[in-house]
PDB file of C-alpha atoms in Angstrom:
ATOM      1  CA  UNK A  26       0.000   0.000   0.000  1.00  0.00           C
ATOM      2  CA  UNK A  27       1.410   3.589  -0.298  1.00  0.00           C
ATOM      3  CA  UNK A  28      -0.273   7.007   0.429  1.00  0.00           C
ATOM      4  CA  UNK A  29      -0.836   9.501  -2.382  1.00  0.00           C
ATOM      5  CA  UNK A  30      -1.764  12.867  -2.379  1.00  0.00           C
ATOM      6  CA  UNK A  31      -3.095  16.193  -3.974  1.00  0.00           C
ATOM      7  CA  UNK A  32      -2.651  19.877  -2.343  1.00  0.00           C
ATOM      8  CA  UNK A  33      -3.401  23.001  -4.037  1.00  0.00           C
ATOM      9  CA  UNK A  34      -4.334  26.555  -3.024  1.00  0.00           C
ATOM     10  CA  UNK A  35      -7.616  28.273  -3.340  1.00  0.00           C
ATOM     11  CA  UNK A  36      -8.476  31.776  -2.932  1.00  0.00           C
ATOM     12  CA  UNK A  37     -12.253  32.659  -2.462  1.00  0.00           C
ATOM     13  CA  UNK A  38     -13.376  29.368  -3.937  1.00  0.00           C
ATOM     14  CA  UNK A  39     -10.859  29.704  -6.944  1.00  0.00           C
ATOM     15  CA  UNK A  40      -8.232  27.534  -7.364  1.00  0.00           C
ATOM     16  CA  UNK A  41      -4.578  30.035  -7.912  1.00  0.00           C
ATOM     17  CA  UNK A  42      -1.943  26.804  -7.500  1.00  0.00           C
ATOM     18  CA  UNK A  43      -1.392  23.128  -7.830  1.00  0.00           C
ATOM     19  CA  UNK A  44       1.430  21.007  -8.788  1.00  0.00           C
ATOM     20  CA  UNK A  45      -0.355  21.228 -12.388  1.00  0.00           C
ATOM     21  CA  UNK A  46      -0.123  24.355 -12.615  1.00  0.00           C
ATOM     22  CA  UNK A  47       3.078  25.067 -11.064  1.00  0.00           C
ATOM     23  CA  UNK A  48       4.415  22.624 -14.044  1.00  0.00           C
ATOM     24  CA  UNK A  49       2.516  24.961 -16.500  1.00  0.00           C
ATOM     25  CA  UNK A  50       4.596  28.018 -15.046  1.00  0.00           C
ATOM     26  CA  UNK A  51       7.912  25.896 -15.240  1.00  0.00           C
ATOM     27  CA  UNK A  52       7.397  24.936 -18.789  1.00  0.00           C
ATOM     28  CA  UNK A  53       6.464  28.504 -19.792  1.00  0.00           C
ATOM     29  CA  UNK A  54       9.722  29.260 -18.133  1.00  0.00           C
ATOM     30  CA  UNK A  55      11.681  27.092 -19.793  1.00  0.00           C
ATOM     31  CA  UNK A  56      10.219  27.241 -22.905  1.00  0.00           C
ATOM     32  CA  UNK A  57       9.588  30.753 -22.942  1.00  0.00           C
ATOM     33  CA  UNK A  58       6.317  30.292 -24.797  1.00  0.00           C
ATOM     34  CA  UNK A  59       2.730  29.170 -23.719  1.00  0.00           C
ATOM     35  CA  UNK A  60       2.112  27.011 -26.644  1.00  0.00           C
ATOM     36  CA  UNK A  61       5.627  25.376 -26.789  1.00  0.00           C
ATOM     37  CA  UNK A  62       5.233  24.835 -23.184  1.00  0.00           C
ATOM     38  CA  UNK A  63       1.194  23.441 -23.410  1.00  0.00           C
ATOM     39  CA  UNK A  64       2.896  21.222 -26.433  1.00  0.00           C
ATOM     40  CA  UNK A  65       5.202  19.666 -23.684  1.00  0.00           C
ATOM     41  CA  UNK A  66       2.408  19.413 -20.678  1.00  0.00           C
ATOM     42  CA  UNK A  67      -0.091  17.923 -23.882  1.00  0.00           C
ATOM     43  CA  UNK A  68      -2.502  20.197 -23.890  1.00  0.00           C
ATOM     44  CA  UNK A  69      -4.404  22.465 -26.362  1.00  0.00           C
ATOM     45  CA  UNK A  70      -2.754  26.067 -26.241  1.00  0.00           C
ATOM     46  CA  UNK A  71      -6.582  27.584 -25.274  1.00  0.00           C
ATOM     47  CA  UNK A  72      -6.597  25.428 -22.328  1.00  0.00           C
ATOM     48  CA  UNK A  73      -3.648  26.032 -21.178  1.00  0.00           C
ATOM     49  CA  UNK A  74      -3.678  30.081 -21.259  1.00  0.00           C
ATOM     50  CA  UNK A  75      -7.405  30.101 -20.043  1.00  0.00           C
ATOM     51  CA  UNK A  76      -5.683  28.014 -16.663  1.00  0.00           C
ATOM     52  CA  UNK A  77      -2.866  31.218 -17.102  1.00  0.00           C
ATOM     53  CA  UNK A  78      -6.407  33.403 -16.896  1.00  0.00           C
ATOM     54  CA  UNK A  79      -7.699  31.802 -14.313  1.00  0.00           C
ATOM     55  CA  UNK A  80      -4.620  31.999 -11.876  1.00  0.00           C
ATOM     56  CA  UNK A  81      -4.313  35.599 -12.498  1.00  0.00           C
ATOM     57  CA  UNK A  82      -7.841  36.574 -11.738  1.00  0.00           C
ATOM     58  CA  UNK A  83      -7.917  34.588  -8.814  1.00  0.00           C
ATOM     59  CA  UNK A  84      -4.659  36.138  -7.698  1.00  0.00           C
ATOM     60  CA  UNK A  85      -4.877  39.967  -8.999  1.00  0.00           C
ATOM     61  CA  UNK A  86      -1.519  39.885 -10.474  1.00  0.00           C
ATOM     62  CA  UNK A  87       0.064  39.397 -13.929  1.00  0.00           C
ATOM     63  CA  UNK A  88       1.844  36.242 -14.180  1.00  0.00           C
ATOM     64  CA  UNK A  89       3.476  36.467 -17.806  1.00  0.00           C
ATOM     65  CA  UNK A  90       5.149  39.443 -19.886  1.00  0.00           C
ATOM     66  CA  UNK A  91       4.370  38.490 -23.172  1.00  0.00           C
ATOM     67  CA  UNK A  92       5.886  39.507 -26.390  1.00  0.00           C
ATOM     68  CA  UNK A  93       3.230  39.516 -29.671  1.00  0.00           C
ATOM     69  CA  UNK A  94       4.465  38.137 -33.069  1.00  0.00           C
ATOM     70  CA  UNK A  95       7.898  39.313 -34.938  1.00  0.00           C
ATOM     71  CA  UNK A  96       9.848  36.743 -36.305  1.00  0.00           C
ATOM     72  CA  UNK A  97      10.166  33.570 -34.340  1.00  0.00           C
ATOM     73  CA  UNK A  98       6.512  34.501 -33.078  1.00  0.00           C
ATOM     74  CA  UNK A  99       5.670  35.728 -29.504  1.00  0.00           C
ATOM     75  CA  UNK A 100       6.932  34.939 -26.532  1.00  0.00           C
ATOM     76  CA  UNK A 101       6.177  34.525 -22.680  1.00  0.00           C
ATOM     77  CA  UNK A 102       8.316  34.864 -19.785  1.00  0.00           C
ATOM     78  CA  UNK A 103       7.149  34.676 -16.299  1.00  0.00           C
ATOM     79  CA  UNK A 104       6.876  37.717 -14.226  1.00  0.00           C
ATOM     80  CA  UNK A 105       8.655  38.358 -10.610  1.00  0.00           C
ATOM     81  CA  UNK A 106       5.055  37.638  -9.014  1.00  0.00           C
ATOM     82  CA  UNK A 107       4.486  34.858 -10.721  1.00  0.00           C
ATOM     83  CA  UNK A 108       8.340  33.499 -10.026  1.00  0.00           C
ATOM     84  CA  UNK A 109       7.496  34.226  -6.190  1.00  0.00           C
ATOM     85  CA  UNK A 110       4.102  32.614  -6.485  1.00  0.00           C
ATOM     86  CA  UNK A 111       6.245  29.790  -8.054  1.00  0.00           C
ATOM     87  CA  UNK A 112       9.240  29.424  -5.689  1.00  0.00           C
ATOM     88  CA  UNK A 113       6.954  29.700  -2.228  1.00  0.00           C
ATOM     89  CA  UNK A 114       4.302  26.407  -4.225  1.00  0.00           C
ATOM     90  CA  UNK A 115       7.686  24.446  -4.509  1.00  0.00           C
ATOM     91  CA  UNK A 116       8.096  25.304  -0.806  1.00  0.00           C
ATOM     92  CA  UNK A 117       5.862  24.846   0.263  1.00  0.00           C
ATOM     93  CA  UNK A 118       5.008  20.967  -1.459  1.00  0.00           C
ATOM     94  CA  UNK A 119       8.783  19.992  -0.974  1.00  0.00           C
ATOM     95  CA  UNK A 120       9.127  17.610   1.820  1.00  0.00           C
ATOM     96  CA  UNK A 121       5.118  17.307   1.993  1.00  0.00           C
ATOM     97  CA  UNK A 122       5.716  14.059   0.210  1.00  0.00           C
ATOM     98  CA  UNK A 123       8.068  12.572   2.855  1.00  0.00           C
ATOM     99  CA  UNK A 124       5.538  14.107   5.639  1.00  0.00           C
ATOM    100  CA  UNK A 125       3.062  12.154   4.448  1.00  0.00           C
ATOM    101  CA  UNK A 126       4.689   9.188   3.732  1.00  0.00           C
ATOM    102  CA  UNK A 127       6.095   9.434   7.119  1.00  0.00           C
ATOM    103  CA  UNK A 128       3.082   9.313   8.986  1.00  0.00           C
ATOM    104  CA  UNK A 129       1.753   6.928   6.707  1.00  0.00           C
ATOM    105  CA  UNK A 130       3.983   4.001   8.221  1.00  0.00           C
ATOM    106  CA  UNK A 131       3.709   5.273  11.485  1.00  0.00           C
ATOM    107  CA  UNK A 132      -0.248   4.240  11.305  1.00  0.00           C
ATOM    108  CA  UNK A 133      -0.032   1.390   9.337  1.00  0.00           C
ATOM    109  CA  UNK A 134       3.069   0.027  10.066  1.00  0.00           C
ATOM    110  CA  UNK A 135       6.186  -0.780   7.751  1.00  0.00           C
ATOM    111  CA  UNK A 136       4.793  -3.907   7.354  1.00  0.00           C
ATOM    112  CA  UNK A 137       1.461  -2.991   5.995  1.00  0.00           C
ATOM    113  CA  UNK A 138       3.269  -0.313   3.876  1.00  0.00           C
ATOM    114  CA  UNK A 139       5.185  -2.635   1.682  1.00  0.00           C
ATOM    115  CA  UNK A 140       2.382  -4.762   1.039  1.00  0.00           C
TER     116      UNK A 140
ATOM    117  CA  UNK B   1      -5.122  32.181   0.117  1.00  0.00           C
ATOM    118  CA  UNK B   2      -5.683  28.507   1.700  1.00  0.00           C
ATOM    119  CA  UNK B   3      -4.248  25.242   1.333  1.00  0.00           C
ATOM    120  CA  UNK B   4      -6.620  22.468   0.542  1.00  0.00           C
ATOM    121  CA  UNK B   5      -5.847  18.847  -0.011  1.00  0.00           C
ATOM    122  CA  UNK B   6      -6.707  15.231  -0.648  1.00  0.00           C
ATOM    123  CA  UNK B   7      -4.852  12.106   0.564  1.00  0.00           C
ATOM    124  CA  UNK B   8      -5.943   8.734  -0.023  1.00  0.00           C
ATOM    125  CA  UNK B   9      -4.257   4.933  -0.342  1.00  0.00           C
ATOM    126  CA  UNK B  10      -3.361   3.339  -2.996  1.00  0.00           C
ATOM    127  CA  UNK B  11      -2.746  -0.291  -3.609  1.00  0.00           C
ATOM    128  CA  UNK B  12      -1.275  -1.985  -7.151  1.00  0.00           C
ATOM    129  CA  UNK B  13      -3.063   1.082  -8.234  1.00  0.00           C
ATOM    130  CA  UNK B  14      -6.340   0.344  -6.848  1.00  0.00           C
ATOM    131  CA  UNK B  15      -7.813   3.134  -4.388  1.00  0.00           C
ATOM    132  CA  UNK B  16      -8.371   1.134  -1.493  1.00  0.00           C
ATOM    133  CA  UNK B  17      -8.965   4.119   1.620  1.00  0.00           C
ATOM    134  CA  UNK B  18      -9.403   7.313   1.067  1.00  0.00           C
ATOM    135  CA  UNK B  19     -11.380  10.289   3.334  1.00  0.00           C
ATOM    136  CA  UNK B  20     -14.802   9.648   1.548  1.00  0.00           C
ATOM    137  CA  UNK B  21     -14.449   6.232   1.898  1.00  0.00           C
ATOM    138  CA  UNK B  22     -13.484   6.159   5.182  1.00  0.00           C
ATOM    139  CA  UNK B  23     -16.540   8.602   5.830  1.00  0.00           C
ATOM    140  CA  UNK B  24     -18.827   5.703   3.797  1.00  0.00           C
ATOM    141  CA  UNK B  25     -17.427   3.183   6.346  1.00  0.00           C
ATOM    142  CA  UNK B  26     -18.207   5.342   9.632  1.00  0.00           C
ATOM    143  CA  UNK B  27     -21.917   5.747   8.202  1.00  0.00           C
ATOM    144  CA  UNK B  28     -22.160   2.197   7.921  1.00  0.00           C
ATOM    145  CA  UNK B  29     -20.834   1.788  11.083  1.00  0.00           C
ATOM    146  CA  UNK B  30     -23.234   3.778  12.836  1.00  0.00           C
ATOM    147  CA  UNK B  31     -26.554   3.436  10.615  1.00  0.00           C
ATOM    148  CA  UNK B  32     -26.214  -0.292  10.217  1.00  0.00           C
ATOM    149  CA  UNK B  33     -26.607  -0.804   6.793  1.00  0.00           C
ATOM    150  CA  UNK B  34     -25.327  -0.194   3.220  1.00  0.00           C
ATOM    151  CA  UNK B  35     -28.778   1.241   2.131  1.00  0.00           C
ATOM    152  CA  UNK B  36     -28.798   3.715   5.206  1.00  0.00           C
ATOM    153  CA  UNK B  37     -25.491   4.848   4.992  1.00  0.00           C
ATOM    154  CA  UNK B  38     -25.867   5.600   0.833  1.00  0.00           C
ATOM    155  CA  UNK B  39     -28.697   7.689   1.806  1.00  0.00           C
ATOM    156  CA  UNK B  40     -26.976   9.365   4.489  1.00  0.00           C
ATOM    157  CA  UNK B  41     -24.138   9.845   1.737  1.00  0.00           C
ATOM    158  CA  UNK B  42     -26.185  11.047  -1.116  1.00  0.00           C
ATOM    159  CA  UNK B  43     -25.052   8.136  -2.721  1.00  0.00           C
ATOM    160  CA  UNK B  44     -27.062   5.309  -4.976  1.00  0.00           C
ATOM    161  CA  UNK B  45     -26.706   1.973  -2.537  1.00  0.00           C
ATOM    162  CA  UNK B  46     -25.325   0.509  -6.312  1.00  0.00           C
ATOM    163  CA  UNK B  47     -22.715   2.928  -6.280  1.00  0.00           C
ATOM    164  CA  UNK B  48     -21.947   2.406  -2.047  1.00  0.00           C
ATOM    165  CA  UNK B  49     -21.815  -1.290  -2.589  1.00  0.00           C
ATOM    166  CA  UNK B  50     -19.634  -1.003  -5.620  1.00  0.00           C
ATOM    167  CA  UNK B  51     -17.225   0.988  -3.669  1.00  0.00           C
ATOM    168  CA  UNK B  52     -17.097  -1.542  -0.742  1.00  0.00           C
ATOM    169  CA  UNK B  53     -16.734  -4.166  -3.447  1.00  0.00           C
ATOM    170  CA  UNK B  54     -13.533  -2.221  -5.042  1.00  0.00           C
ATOM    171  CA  UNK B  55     -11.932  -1.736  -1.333  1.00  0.00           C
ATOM    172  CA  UNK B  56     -12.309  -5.744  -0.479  1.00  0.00           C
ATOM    173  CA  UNK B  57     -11.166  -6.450  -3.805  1.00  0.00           C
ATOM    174  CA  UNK B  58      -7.945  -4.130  -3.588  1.00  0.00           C
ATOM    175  CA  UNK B  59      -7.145  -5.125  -0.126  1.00  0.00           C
ATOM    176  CA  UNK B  60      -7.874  -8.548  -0.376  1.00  0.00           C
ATOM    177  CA  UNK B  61      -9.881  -8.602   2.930  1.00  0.00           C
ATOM    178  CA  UNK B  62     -13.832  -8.863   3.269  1.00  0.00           C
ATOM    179  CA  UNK B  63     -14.974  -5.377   5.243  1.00  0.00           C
ATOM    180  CA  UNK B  64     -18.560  -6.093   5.950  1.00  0.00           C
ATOM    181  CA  UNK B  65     -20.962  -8.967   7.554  1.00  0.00           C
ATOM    182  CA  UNK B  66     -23.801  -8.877   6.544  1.00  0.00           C
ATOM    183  CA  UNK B  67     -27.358  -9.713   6.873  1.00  0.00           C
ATOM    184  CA  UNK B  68     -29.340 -10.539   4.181  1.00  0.00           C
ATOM    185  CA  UNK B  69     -33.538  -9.351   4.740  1.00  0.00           C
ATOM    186  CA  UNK B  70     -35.525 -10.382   7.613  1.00  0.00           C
ATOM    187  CA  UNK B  71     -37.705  -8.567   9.758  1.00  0.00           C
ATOM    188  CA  UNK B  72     -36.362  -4.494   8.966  1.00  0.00           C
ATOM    189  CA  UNK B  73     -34.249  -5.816   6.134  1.00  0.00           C
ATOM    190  CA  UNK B  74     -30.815  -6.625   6.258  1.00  0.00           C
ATOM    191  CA  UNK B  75     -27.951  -5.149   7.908  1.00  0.00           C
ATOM    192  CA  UNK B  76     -24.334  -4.422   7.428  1.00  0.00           C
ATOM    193  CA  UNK B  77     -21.587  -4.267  10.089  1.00  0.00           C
ATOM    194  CA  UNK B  78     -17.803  -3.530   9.872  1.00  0.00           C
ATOM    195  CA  UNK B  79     -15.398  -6.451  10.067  1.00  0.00           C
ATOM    196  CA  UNK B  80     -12.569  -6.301  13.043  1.00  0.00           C
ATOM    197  CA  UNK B  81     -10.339  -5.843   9.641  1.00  0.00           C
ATOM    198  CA  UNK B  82     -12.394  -2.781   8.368  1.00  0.00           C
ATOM    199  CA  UNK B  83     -11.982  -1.103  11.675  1.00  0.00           C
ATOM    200  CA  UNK B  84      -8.726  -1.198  12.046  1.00  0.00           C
ATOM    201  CA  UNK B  85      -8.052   0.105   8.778  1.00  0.00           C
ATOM    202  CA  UNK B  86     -10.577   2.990   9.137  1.00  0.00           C
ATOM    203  CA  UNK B  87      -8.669   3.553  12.351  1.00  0.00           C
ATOM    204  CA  UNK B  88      -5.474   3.181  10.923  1.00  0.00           C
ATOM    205  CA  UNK B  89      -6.770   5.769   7.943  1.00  0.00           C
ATOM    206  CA  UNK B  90      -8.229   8.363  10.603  1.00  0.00           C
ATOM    207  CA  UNK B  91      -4.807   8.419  12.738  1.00  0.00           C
ATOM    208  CA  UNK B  92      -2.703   8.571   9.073  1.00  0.00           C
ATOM    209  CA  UNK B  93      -4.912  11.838   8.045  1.00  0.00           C
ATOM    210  CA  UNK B  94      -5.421  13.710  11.564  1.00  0.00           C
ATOM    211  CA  UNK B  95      -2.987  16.491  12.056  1.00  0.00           C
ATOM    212  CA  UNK B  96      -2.216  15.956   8.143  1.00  0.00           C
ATOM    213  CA  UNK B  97      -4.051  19.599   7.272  1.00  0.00           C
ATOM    214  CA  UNK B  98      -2.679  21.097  10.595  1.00  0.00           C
ATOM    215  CA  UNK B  99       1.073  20.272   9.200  1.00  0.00           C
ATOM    216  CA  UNK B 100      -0.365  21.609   5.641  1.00  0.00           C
ATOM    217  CA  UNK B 101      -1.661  24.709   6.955  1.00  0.00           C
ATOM    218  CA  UNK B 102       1.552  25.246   9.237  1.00  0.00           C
ATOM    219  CA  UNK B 103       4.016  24.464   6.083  1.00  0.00           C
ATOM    220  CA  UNK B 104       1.679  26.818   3.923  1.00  0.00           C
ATOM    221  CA  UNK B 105       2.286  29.810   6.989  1.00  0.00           C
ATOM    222  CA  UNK B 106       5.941  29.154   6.698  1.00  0.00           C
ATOM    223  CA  UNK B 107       6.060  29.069   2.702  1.00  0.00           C
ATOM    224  CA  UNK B 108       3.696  32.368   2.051  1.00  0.00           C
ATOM    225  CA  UNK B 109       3.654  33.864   5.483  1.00  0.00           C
ATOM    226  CA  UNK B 110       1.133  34.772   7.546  1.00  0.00           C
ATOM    227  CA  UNK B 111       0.107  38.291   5.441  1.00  0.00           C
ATOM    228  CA  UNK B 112      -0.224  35.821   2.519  1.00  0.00           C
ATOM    229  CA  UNK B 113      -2.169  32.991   4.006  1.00  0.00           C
ATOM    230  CA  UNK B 114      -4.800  35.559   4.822  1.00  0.00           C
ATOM    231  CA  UNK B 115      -5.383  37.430   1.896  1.00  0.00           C
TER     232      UNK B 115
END
């Protein structure tokens, strides 16, 4: 048996961060485009800038400078909010996996946890 | 901002506990039957019994006696093995969103967490 988990971060009811989107702000990082970057998570470009949307309404801040057309076509790069925003999610989820799996044989025993 | 979460247990891939199953087991528990605790749930008994099905199947370990009709119809009771893993489950996840909601203070700070 092993544990598995989800955490994410609402504000009023909205959801701003997740380890899904924190991947979509990674990839638009590295990438430094939204549609070479929803190419790599596998998703259609519209979805992936309506989650971009989404995350900045529910947060009041920009999260992307982006650059329209010229040759090479546009490009995104992430803001300092949305780098902040970024670093405190991978913070804040680093070592959250070890928590859990910590507790996890303390109630069900080593034993059960390797079954 | 706040931190919400789901954790749930996993075995050879199969869910096998999770917090709304272990809430589907404590309403069996303390109703007495599959049919009263789907209600309770807002759940079809199909869909209840299917769930219970899945668990014993991924766990290998029957979770229920039951009854089958007779005067008030039939009941439903939780095996010495379902309680101890509900109990196991309920120790795993308690404290779990008070060590989220601490390691979410830490990451965004308190100004953050309450905005």
């Amino acid at each position: 048996m092993e544990p598995k988990f989800n955490v994410w971060i609402e504000r009023e009811g909205q959801v701003v961060m997740s380890a899904w989107r924190a991947d979509l702000l990674s990839a638009i990082d590295e990438t430094g485009s939204i549609s070479a970057a929803a190419e790599r998570m596998g998703l259609a470009y519209r979805r992936a800038w309506e989650k971009i949307q989404e995350m900045e309404a529910g947060l009041g801040v920009s999260l992307l400078d982006t650059a329209v057309g010229g040759p090479g076509g546009g490009g995104a790069k992430l803001t300092p909010q949305a780098r902040d925003h970024l670093d405190r999610f991978r913070a804040f989820s680093a070592g959250l996996e070890e928590e859990i799996r910590t507790r996890f044989a303390e109630s069900f025993g080593p034993e059960q946890a390797s079954r």
